[in-house]
Tab-separated table of C-alpha atoms in Angstrom:
chain	number	residue	atom	x	y	z
A	3	UNK	CA	18.816	-2.110	93.518
A	4	UNK	CA	22.489	-1.954	94.079
A	5	UNK	CA	25.121	-0.099	95.971
A	6	UNK	CA	24.643	3.641	95.472
A	7	UNK	CA	27.323	5.936	94.102
A	8	UNK	CA	28.313	8.563	96.625
A	9	UNK	CA	28.610	12.344	96.680
A	10	UNK	CA	31.172	13.678	99.112
A	11	UNK	CA	31.486	17.397	99.867
A	12	UNK	CA	35.014	18.313	100.955
A	13	UNK	CA	36.017	21.030	103.415
A	14	UNK	CA	39.427	22.464	104.189
A	15	UNK	CA	40.025	23.009	107.892
A	16	UNK	CA	42.725	24.907	109.722
A	17	UNK	CA	42.962	24.663	113.515
A	18	UNK	CA	39.452	23.258	113.697
A	19	UNK	CA	37.870	25.950	111.531
A	20	UNK	CA	36.669	25.636	107.996
A	21	UNK	CA	38.698	27.847	105.710
A	22	UNK	CA	38.422	28.841	102.082
A	23	UNK	CA	35.163	30.387	101.139
A	24	UNK	CA	32.084	28.565	102.231
A	25	UNK	CA	29.090	30.680	101.596
A	26	UNK	CA	25.769	29.044	102.342
A	27	UNK	CA	22.775	31.216	102.419
A	28	UNK	CA	21.676	31.504	106.013
A	29	UNK	CA	24.951	30.665	107.694
A	30	UNK	CA	26.492	33.745	109.150
A	31	UNK	CA	29.566	32.144	110.596
A	32	UNK	CA	30.854	30.411	107.511
A	33	UNK	CA	33.770	28.933	109.384
A	34	UNK	CA	31.854	26.778	111.854
A	35	UNK	CA	32.592	23.204	110.821
A	36	UNK	CA	29.681	21.732	112.789
A	37	UNK	CA	27.187	24.064	111.126
A	38	UNK	CA	28.573	23.352	107.690
A	39	UNK	CA	28.729	19.607	108.221
A	40	UNK	CA	25.134	19.634	109.464
A	41	UNK	CA	24.044	21.568	106.426
A	42	UNK	CA	25.601	19.085	104.029
A	43	UNK	CA	24.169	16.244	106.092
A	44	UNK	CA	20.694	17.784	105.796
A	45	UNK	CA	21.170	18.115	102.046
A	46	UNK	CA	21.761	14.382	101.759
A	47	UNK	CA	25.546	14.178	101.518
A	48	UNK	CA	26.643	10.542	101.586
A	49	UNK	CA	29.856	11.323	103.451
A	50	UNK	CA	31.897	14.385	104.357
A	51	UNK	CA	35.647	14.729	103.957
A	52	UNK	CA	37.791	17.188	105.875
A	53	UNK	CA	41.210	18.122	104.638
A	54	UNK	CA	43.222	19.334	107.600
A	55	UNK	CA	45.736	21.942	106.485
A	56	UNK	CA	46.798	22.841	110.023
A	57	UNK	CA	50.529	23.293	110.190
A	58	UNK	CA	51.112	23.322	113.949
A	59	UNK	CA	50.918	20.478	116.397
A	60	UNK	CA	48.749	22.465	118.824
A	61	UNK	CA	46.380	23.379	116.018
A	62	UNK	CA	45.876	19.691	115.285
A	63	UNK	CA	44.443	19.183	118.758
A	64	UNK	CA	41.736	21.661	117.839
A	65	UNK	CA	40.977	19.637	114.738
A	66	UNK	CA	40.578	16.532	116.888
A	67	UNK	CA	38.004	18.373	119.019
A	68	UNK	CA	36.253	19.530	115.866
A	69	UNK	CA	35.921	15.932	114.691
A	70	UNK	CA	34.545	14.951	118.102
A	71	UNK	CA	31.940	17.706	117.960
A	72	UNK	CA	30.860	16.797	114.435
A	73	UNK	CA	30.744	13.052	115.091
A	74	UNK	CA	28.371	13.689	118.016
A	75	UNK	CA	25.915	15.500	115.778
A	76	UNK	CA	26.327	14.438	112.167
A	77	UNK	CA	25.384	10.851	111.438
A	78	UNK	CA	27.050	10.087	108.147
A	79	UNK	CA	30.635	8.894	107.569
A	80	UNK	CA	33.455	11.360	108.151
A	81	UNK	CA	36.916	11.206	106.617
A	82	UNK	CA	39.857	13.286	107.777
A	83	UNK	CA	42.930	13.772	105.645
A	84	UNK	CA	46.035	15.917	105.809
A	85	UNK	CA	48.998	15.462	108.094
A	86	UNK	CA	48.381	11.777	108.828
A	87	UNK	CA	51.931	10.481	109.287
A	88	UNK	CA	51.912	8.017	112.155
A	89	UNK	CA	49.678	5.280	113.520
A	90	UNK	CA	49.038	7.532	116.490
A	91	UNK	CA	47.618	10.239	114.177
A	92	UNK	CA	45.168	7.672	112.840
A	93	UNK	CA	44.211	6.411	116.267
A	94	UNK	CA	43.477	9.929	117.467
A	95	UNK	CA	41.264	10.759	114.510
A	96	UNK	CA	39.352	7.469	114.713
A	97	UNK	CA	38.916	7.849	118.458
A	98	UNK	CA	37.625	11.360	117.881
A	99	UNK	CA	34.914	9.935	115.613
A	100	UNK	CA	36.399	9.924	112.127
A	101	UNK	CA	35.413	6.819	110.173
A	102	UNK	CA	38.333	6.965	107.794
A	103	UNK	CA	41.611	8.750	107.467
A	104	UNK	CA	43.221	9.731	104.236
A	105	UNK	CA	46.981	9.251	103.869
A	106	UNK	CA	48.838	11.181	101.208
A	107	UNK	CA	52.522	12.110	101.367
A	108	UNK	CA	53.312	9.692	104.175
A	109	UNK	CA	52.330	6.826	101.882
A	110	UNK	CA	54.766	8.016	99.239
A	111	UNK	CA	57.667	8.347	101.675
A	112	UNK	CA	56.900	5.101	103.409
A	113	UNK	CA	54.505	2.726	101.619
A	114	UNK	CA	54.807	0.280	104.507
A	115	UNK	CA	52.975	2.827	106.642
A	116	UNK	CA	49.833	2.022	104.644
A	117	UNK	CA	50.395	-1.670	105.304
A	118	UNK	CA	50.858	-1.103	109.014
A	119	UNK	CA	47.831	1.188	109.203
A	120	UNK	CA	45.593	-1.230	107.344
A	121	UNK	CA	46.722	-4.147	109.451
A	122	UNK	CA	46.156	-2.217	112.665
A	123	UNK	CA	42.891	-0.448	111.955
A	124	UNK	CA	41.399	-2.372	109.034
A	125	UNK	CA	41.426	-1.521	105.332
A	126	UNK	CA	37.959	0.011	105.563
A	127	UNK	CA	39.242	3.112	107.315
A	128	UNK	CA	42.399	3.664	105.280
A	129	UNK	CA	42.023	5.941	102.274
A	130	UNK	CA	45.116	6.624	100.195
A	131	UNK	CA	45.021	10.029	98.534
A	132	UNK	CA	46.752	10.309	95.184
A	133	UNK	CA	47.526	13.644	93.568
A	134	UNK	CA	48.067	12.875	89.901
A	135	UNK	CA	49.353	15.041	87.094
A	136	UNK	CA	49.451	14.199	83.424
A	137	UNK	CA	52.998	14.026	82.091
A	138	UNK	CA	52.349	12.405	78.712
A	139	UNK	CA	49.810	10.488	76.637
A	140	UNK	CA	47.973	8.155	79.005
A	141	UNK	CA	50.714	8.739	81.536
A	142	UNK	CA	50.191	10.309	84.928
A	143	UNK	CA	52.596	10.694	87.797
A	144	UNK	CA	51.976	11.412	91.418
A	145	UNK	CA	52.858	14.608	93.196
A	146	UNK	CA	53.267	15.375	96.859
A	147	UNK	CA	53.068	18.599	98.836
A	148	UNK	CA	49.910	19.849	97.217
A	149	UNK	CA	51.208	19.317	93.725
A	150	UNK	CA	54.584	20.948	94.174
A	151	UNK	CA	56.814	17.888	94.151
A	152	UNK	CA	56.932	15.459	91.282
A	153	UNK	CA	57.864	11.964	92.412
A	154	UNK	CA	58.402	10.156	89.128
A	155	UNK	CA	55.968	7.465	90.257
A	156	UNK	CA	53.393	6.224	87.753
A	157	UNK	CA	49.959	7.018	89.217
A	158	UNK	CA	48.168	3.889	88.004
A	159	UNK	CA	50.934	1.569	89.198
A	160	UNK	CA	50.983	3.411	92.504
A	161	UNK	CA	47.250	2.957	92.974
A	162	UNK	CA	47.555	-0.779	92.326
A	163	UNK	CA	50.406	-1.004	94.814
A	164	UNK	CA	48.463	0.913	97.459
A	165	UNK	CA	45.505	-1.419	97.029
A	166	UNK	CA	47.866	-4.371	97.505
A	167	UNK	CA	49.309	-2.693	100.594
A	168	UNK	CA	45.866	-2.573	102.184
A	169	UNK	CA	44.267	0.711	101.195
A	170	UNK	CA	40.490	0.447	101.454
A	171	UNK	CA	39.798	3.263	99.047
A	172	UNK	CA	41.608	5.648	96.697
A	173	UNK	CA	40.952	9.382	96.702
A	174	UNK	CA	42.218	10.508	93.317
A	175	UNK	CA	42.764	14.197	92.685
A	176	UNK	CA	43.819	15.532	89.331
A	177	UNK	CA	46.308	18.333	89.905
A	178	UNK	CA	45.714	19.585	86.372
A	179	UNK	CA	42.038	20.041	87.041
A	180	UNK	CA	41.917	21.079	90.690
A	181	UNK	CA	40.151	24.425	90.879
A	182	UNK	CA	39.763	24.672	87.113
A	183	UNK	CA	36.085	23.612	86.993
A	184	UNK	CA	36.397	21.929	83.618
A	185	UNK	CA	35.498	18.453	84.914
A	186	UNK	CA	37.435	15.496	86.269
A	187	UNK	CA	40.429	14.132	84.418
A	188	UNK	CA	38.436	11.158	83.186
A	189	UNK	CA	41.462	9.467	81.663
A	190	UNK	CA	43.326	8.930	84.896
A	191	UNK	CA	40.137	8.318	86.836
A	192	UNK	CA	39.108	5.505	84.554
A	193	UNK	CA	42.620	4.072	84.296
A	194	UNK	CA	42.854	3.790	88.072
A	195	UNK	CA	39.235	2.799	88.732
A	196	UNK	CA	39.592	-0.061	86.249
A	197	UNK	CA	42.993	-1.127	87.576
A	198	UNK	CA	42.139	-1.521	91.265
A	199	UNK	CA	39.506	-3.567	93.055
A	200	UNK	CA	38.841	-1.007	95.780
A	201	UNK	CA	36.533	2.022	95.507
A	202	UNK	CA	37.865	5.147	93.816
A	203	UNK	CA	36.725	8.671	94.670
A	204	UNK	CA	37.174	11.152	91.840
A	205	UNK	CA	38.231	14.651	92.810
A	206	UNK	CA	39.411	17.853	91.232
A	207	UNK	CA	37.774	19.936	88.582
A	208	UNK	CA	34.019	19.770	89.180
A	209	UNK	CA	32.313	22.828	87.722
A	210	UNK	CA	28.811	21.570	87.050
A	211	UNK	CA	26.549	18.616	87.734
A	212	UNK	CA	27.244	16.877	84.435
A	213	UNK	CA	30.859	16.563	85.532
A	214	UNK	CA	29.675	14.424	88.460
A	215	UNK	CA	27.743	12.168	86.080
A	216	UNK	CA	30.795	11.869	83.811
A	217	UNK	CA	32.991	10.942	86.767
A	218	UNK	CA	30.840	7.889	87.412
A	219	UNK	CA	29.745	6.939	83.913
A	220	UNK	CA	32.931	7.687	81.986
A	221	UNK	CA	35.491	7.740	84.777
A	222	UNK	CA	34.058	4.635	86.484
A	223	UNK	CA	34.413	6.323	89.883
A	224	UNK	CA	32.534	4.888	92.856
A	225	UNK	CA	32.178	8.282	94.482
A	226	UNK	CA	32.632	11.898	93.483
A	227	UNK	CA	34.079	14.604	95.670
A	228	UNK	CA	33.471	18.295	95.173
A	229	UNK	CA	34.031	21.476	97.103
A	230	UNK	CA	33.354	24.806	95.503
A	231	UNK	CA	30.139	23.971	93.623
A	232	UNK	CA	28.553	23.226	97.002
A	233	UNK	CA	30.308	25.841	99.146
A	234	UNK	CA	29.130	28.802	97.156
A	235	UNK	CA	25.564	27.625	96.942
A	236	UNK	CA	25.632	27.045	93.180
A	237	UNK	CA	24.095	23.644	93.791
A	238	UNK	CA	22.888	21.769	96.822
A	239	UNK	CA	24.026	18.225	97.369
A	240	UNK	CA	20.424	17.129	96.885
A	241	UNK	CA	20.258	18.781	93.468
A	242	UNK	CA	23.445	17.003	92.501
A	243	UNK	CA	22.037	13.652	93.621
A	244	UNK	CA	18.783	14.202	91.744
A	245	UNK	CA	20.748	15.109	88.639
A	246	UNK	CA	22.864	11.971	88.848
A	247	UNK	CA	19.831	9.788	89.511
A	248	UNK	CA	18.077	11.297	86.494
A	249	UNK	CA	21.119	10.293	84.446
A	250	UNK	CA	20.498	6.688	85.473
A	251	UNK	CA	23.003	6.440	88.326
A	252	UNK	CA	22.015	4.544	91.459
A	253	UNK	CA	21.831	7.131	94.263
A	254	UNK	CA	20.524	7.345	97.820
A	255	UNK	CA	17.645	9.774	97.608
A	256	UNK	CA	15.702	9.091	100.814
B	172	UNK	CA	11.387	6.817	138.135
B	173	UNK	CA	15.053	6.870	137.296
B	174	UNK	CA	16.276	7.428	133.779
B	175	UNK	CA	16.843	4.442	131.590
B	176	UNK	CA	20.441	3.630	130.873
B	177	UNK	CA	21.920	2.455	127.588
B	178	UNK	CA	25.443	1.094	127.837
B	179	UNK	CA	27.650	1.284	124.754
B	180	UNK	CA	30.359	-1.292	125.372
B	181	UNK	CA	33.824	0.213	125.101
B	182	UNK	CA	36.535	-2.366	124.543
B	183	UNK	CA	39.081	0.010	123.118
B	184	UNK	CA	38.246	-0.331	119.438
B	185	UNK	CA	37.555	3.334	118.859
B	186	UNK	CA	34.937	5.617	117.429
B	187	UNK	CA	32.180	5.472	119.997
B	188	UNK	CA	31.403	9.180	119.768
B	189	UNK	CA	29.123	8.551	116.838
B	190	UNK	CA	27.259	5.679	118.480
B	191	UNK	CA	26.947	7.664	121.683
B	192	UNK	CA	25.863	10.826	119.892
B	193	UNK	CA	23.319	9.044	117.717
B	194	UNK	CA	21.727	7.135	120.619
B	195	UNK	CA	21.633	10.233	122.800
B	196	UNK	CA	20.091	12.234	119.969
B	197	UNK	CA	17.194	9.819	119.431
B	198	UNK	CA	16.557	9.327	123.150
B	199	UNK	CA	17.352	12.501	125.091
B	200	UNK	CA	15.716	11.027	128.217
B	201	UNK	CA	17.927	7.955	128.200
B	202	UNK	CA	21.319	8.120	129.826
B	203	UNK	CA	23.747	6.801	127.220
B	204	UNK	CA	27.055	5.730	128.724
B	205	UNK	CA	30.183	4.504	126.992
B	206	UNK	CA	31.728	1.957	129.305
B	207	UNK	CA	33.851	-1.140	129.602
B	208	UNK	CA	32.796	-1.731	133.205
B	209	UNK	CA	30.952	-5.078	133.424
B	210	UNK	CA	28.858	-3.899	136.385
B	211	UNK	CA	27.635	-0.813	134.570
B	212	UNK	CA	26.803	-2.948	131.533
B	213	UNK	CA	24.890	-5.464	133.691
B	214	UNK	CA	22.824	-2.696	135.289
B	215	UNK	CA	21.939	-0.987	131.983
B	216	UNK	CA	18.494	-1.310	130.390
B	217	UNK	CA	19.841	-1.561	126.852
B	218	UNK	CA	23.264	-2.688	125.681
B	219	UNK	CA	25.064	-1.904	122.435
B	220	UNK	CA	28.080	-3.867	121.202
B	221	UNK	CA	29.818	-1.808	118.529
B	222	UNK	CA	32.983	-2.755	116.705
B	223	UNK	CA	35.329	-1.482	114.062
B	224	UNK	CA	38.581	-2.697	112.659
B	225	UNK	CA	39.949	-6.175	112.410
B	226	UNK	CA	38.169	-9.059	114.130
B	227	UNK	CA	41.346	-10.514	115.631
B	228	UNK	CA	41.997	-7.404	117.721
B	229	UNK	CA	38.301	-7.026	118.576
B	230	UNK	CA	37.945	-10.603	119.811
B	231	UNK	CA	41.217	-10.415	121.721
B	232	UNK	CA	39.981	-7.369	123.644
B	233	UNK	CA	36.483	-8.804	124.090
B	234	UNK	CA	38.005	-11.878	125.739
B	235	UNK	CA	40.684	-10.028	127.681
B	236	UNK	CA	38.122	-7.703	129.253
B	237	UNK	CA	35.563	-10.440	129.840
B	238	UNK	CA	33.047	-8.743	127.549
B	239	UNK	CA	32.112	-12.147	126.104
B	240	UNK	CA	30.855	-13.306	129.495
B	241	UNK	CA	28.967	-10.069	130.109
B	242	UNK	CA	27.333	-10.317	126.689
B	243	UNK	CA	26.317	-13.925	127.343
B	244	UNK	CA	24.637	-12.778	130.572
B	245	UNK	CA	22.915	-9.614	129.405
B	246	UNK	CA	21.423	-11.166	126.273
B	247	UNK	CA	19.211	-13.300	128.499
B	248	UNK	CA	17.642	-10.345	130.241
B	249	UNK	CA	17.809	-7.179	128.128
B	250	UNK	CA	17.897	-5.914	124.550
B	251	UNK	CA	21.329	-6.162	122.946
B	252	UNK	CA	22.292	-4.479	119.679
B	253	UNK	CA	25.407	-5.528	117.764
B	254	UNK	CA	26.877	-3.230	115.124
B	255	UNK	CA	29.244	-4.197	112.294
B	256	UNK	CA	32.153	-6.118	113.822
B	257	UNK	CA	29.946	-6.303	116.920
B	258	UNK	CA	27.637	-8.462	114.773
B	259	UNK	CA	30.492	-10.463	113.267
B	260	UNK	CA	31.873	-11.199	116.743
B	261	UNK	CA	28.520	-12.857	117.544
B	262	UNK	CA	29.037	-15.597	114.942
B	263	UNK	CA	30.926	-18.818	115.578
B	264	UNK	CA	33.883	-18.095	113.349
B	265	UNK	CA	35.399	-15.510	111.018
B	266	UNK	CA	37.765	-16.101	108.108
B	267	UNK	CA	39.443	-12.742	108.756
B	268	UNK	CA	43.033	-12.569	110.025
B	269	UNK	CA	43.635	-16.214	109.129
B	270	UNK	CA	40.659	-17.445	111.140
B	271	UNK	CA	39.274	-16.148	114.432
B	272	UNK	CA	36.641	-17.719	116.677
B	273	UNK	CA	33.759	-15.488	117.730
B	274	UNK	CA	31.331	-15.610	120.651
B	275	UNK	CA	28.967	-18.017	118.941
B	276	UNK	CA	25.689	-16.316	119.805
B	277	UNK	CA	24.509	-17.169	116.294
B	278	UNK	CA	25.440	-20.325	114.378
B	279	UNK	CA	27.254	-19.494	111.186
B	280	UNK	CA	30.416	-17.840	109.996
B	281	UNK	CA	31.902	-14.683	108.603
B	282	UNK	CA	33.380	-15.049	105.103
B	283	UNK	CA	35.489	-12.866	102.803
B	284	UNK	CA	33.720	-11.243	99.839
B	285	UNK	CA	36.704	-12.313	97.773
B	286	UNK	CA	38.766	-10.597	95.127
B	287	UNK	CA	36.666	-11.774	92.185
B	288	UNK	CA	33.288	-10.607	93.364
B	289	UNK	CA	30.997	-10.047	90.393
B	290	UNK	CA	27.472	-8.872	89.636
B	291	UNK	CA	26.178	-9.852	86.205
B	292	UNK	CA	29.727	-10.120	84.906
B	293	UNK	CA	30.809	-6.769	86.304
B	294	UNK	CA	33.554	-6.705	88.924
B	295	UNK	CA	32.610	-5.365	92.337
B	296	UNK	CA	34.946	-3.431	94.595
B	297	UNK	CA	35.818	-4.773	98.023
B	298	UNK	CA	35.282	-3.478	100.701
B	299	UNK	CA	31.542	-3.155	100.198
B	300	UNK	CA	31.503	0.510	101.042
B	301	UNK	CA	28.584	2.867	100.857
B	302	UNK	CA	24.797	2.992	100.968
B	303	UNK	CA	22.965	-0.183	100.108
B	304	UNK	CA	19.436	-1.440	100.499
B	305	UNK	CA	18.219	-3.896	103.106
B	306	UNK	CA	15.245	-6.185	102.501
B	307	UNK	CA	13.552	-6.340	105.870
B	308	UNK	CA	12.097	-9.332	107.698
B	309	UNK	CA	9.360	-8.263	110.098
B	310	UNK	CA	10.849	-7.159	113.401
B	311	UNK	CA	10.075	-4.304	115.837
B	312	UNK	CA	13.392	-2.626	115.039
B	313	UNK	CA	12.260	-1.873	111.472
B	314	UNK	CA	9.174	-0.041	112.704
B	315	UNK	CA	8.523	3.086	110.613
B	316	UNK	CA	11.492	2.451	108.288
B	317	UNK	CA	10.539	1.855	104.649
B	318	UNK	CA	11.508	-1.578	103.370
B	319	UNK	CA	14.622	-1.423	101.141
B	320	UNK	CA	15.814	1.761	102.819
B	321	UNK	CA	19.522	2.355	102.375
B	322	UNK	CA	22.029	2.030	105.192
B	323	UNK	CA	25.747	2.741	105.304
B	324	UNK	CA	27.928	-0.348	105.012
B	325	UNK	CA	31.663	-0.723	105.135
B	326	UNK	CA	32.967	-4.275	105.338
B	327	UNK	CA	35.037	-6.825	103.457
B	328	UNK	CA	33.643	-9.835	105.327
B	329	UNK	CA	30.016	-10.852	105.450
B	330	UNK	CA	27.807	-12.999	107.644
B	331	UNK	CA	26.585	-16.402	106.528
B	332	UNK	CA	23.934	-17.379	109.049
B	333	UNK	CA	23.310	-21.089	109.453
B	334	UNK	CA	19.743	-20.642	110.609
B	335	UNK	CA	17.675	-18.665	108.070
B	336	UNK	CA	15.155	-17.825	110.799
B	337	UNK	CA	17.805	-15.609	112.381
B	338	UNK	CA	18.056	-13.358	109.338
B	339	UNK	CA	16.077	-10.172	109.931
B	340	UNK	CA	17.527	-8.199	107.036
B	341	UNK	CA	18.831	-9.387	103.688
B	342	UNK	CA	21.668	-7.615	101.939
B	343	UNK	CA	23.104	-8.292	98.522
B	344	UNK	CA	26.483	-7.398	97.075
B	345	UNK	CA	27.563	-9.945	94.524
B	346	UNK	CA	26.336	-12.529	97.038
B	347	UNK	CA	23.420	-12.590	99.439
B	348	UNK	CA	24.473	-11.827	102.978
B	349	UNK	CA	22.852	-11.253	106.353
B	350	UNK	CA	22.504	-7.512	106.893
B	351	UNK	CA	20.697	-8.102	110.188
B	352	UNK	CA	20.371	-11.057	112.541
B	353	UNK	CA	17.984	-11.382	115.426
B	354	UNK	CA	16.840	-13.813	118.054
B	355	UNK	CA	15.088	-13.152	121.345
B	356	UNK	CA	16.737	-10.109	122.940
B	357	UNK	CA	19.490	-9.822	120.373
B	358	UNK	CA	19.458	-7.765	117.188
B	359	UNK	CA	22.637	-7.188	115.247
B	360	UNK	CA	23.348	-5.329	112.039
B	361	UNK	CA	26.181	-5.314	109.527
B	362	UNK	CA	25.656	-1.667	108.583
B	363	UNK	CA	26.316	1.347	110.763
B	364	UNK	CA	23.013	2.792	111.992
B	365	UNK	CA	24.947	5.598	113.692
B	366	UNK	CA	26.227	6.581	110.237
B	367	UNK	CA	23.031	5.967	108.299
B	368	UNK	CA	21.296	9.304	108.664
B	369	UNK	CA	17.487	9.158	109.088
B	370	UNK	CA	17.014	5.431	108.612
B	371	UNK	CA	19.817	4.611	111.010
B	372	UNK	CA	18.578	6.986	113.684
B	373	UNK	CA	15.080	5.520	113.362
B	374	UNK	CA	16.469	2.031	113.962
B	375	UNK	CA	18.369	3.178	117.042
B	376	UNK	CA	15.244	4.851	118.349
B	377	UNK	CA	13.299	1.637	117.824
B	378	UNK	CA	16.004	-0.267	119.675
B	379	UNK	CA	15.816	1.973	122.729
B	380	UNK	CA	12.034	1.658	122.720
B	381	UNK	CA	12.235	-2.139	122.404
B	382	UNK	CA	11.671	-4.425	125.364
B	383	UNK	CA	13.339	-7.370	123.661
B	384	UNK	CA	10.174	-9.155	122.651
B	385	UNK	CA	10.011	-9.751	118.936
């Protein structure tokens, strides 16, 4: 018996509502984040991640209330990412009931922010999100702004630096694979997972359950994150866990 | 008969919605209150000491608000549940933040997993984050929970209990550590029952049904 690998469904939220198609059978109001979080919880999700794409300040308040409502009813870890720029943003999300926050662009602009956040709130709740894009053989660079801005920063070196700065976990998304459904970019996943001594969550590109297995076995990821394969009812989280367990991966099945 | 009250001690270290929600869910008839008021805590039937973040800040607030004295009082008379840093704060000392003294309810210390943690030659990531098994030692709080059930852990420091009789749950991650400690009215866990789905909720339910007699 050992620590289980994790499956993390990811939801995009805008002003406290889940956006982008989520289409469970039996849920009429597909945008209700509490309903959706409960459903994934019931299916055995090990954690749930919310990516807040709310642009306005007022809208962010609604997201805080959403996190409060979910934390009162869903008893697995919750991560909120998107728009985390200041210590106060982190405090609000943690106070609302988030267990972790994910920092993306703000880390790139100001790496010391990760240090300050980790020192203040503890490494265990600081996830650094890395959007990586392949720019050459065994060479990946990080992007900001949803993949629009190339930074010239080597992704593997960046991950190592973020771990040194106090990140508790890395959420690695391959910009080449995101939405493509051809599987994780196992090259960058493995390069980063082997280079850092903190957990790495693989994200971007999951199209079937074998991709999840590959992310752990070949990519050396500690957790796998997926969105669309669960949202559209192709697979339940439980099916995914059973599949990974059958492939010999330690999973929580109870 | 008035409703039973469970006080979740609020000392400003965040994220008590989950603990509140989970306790209220398993015991709808109990009044679960989140409070830092020593009088409310003293009057409660059950007391929960949660904790997240760094131990230095937690202990500073615990001392500043006099929570350490309240805890020392209530543990003599009513069931007390420590969670995560709430457990770690009950030891004598923690290595975190350059060394911080705890409340000393249990002899022993809190040590860093280290940067070279290994299992059969394979490097382990720190923090220990995710769902791991707990080998139970008979105690009323495990009632109805299968031995070796998985609970959600997230910690970089682990408890080394001096008295093996205090260990009520064994965890293992590169090293053996105390996943649960207990003595008399006190039970304290390293994992987060409020984040551990069915098994965690069952433990919280057992706690609220417990009269403190092991």
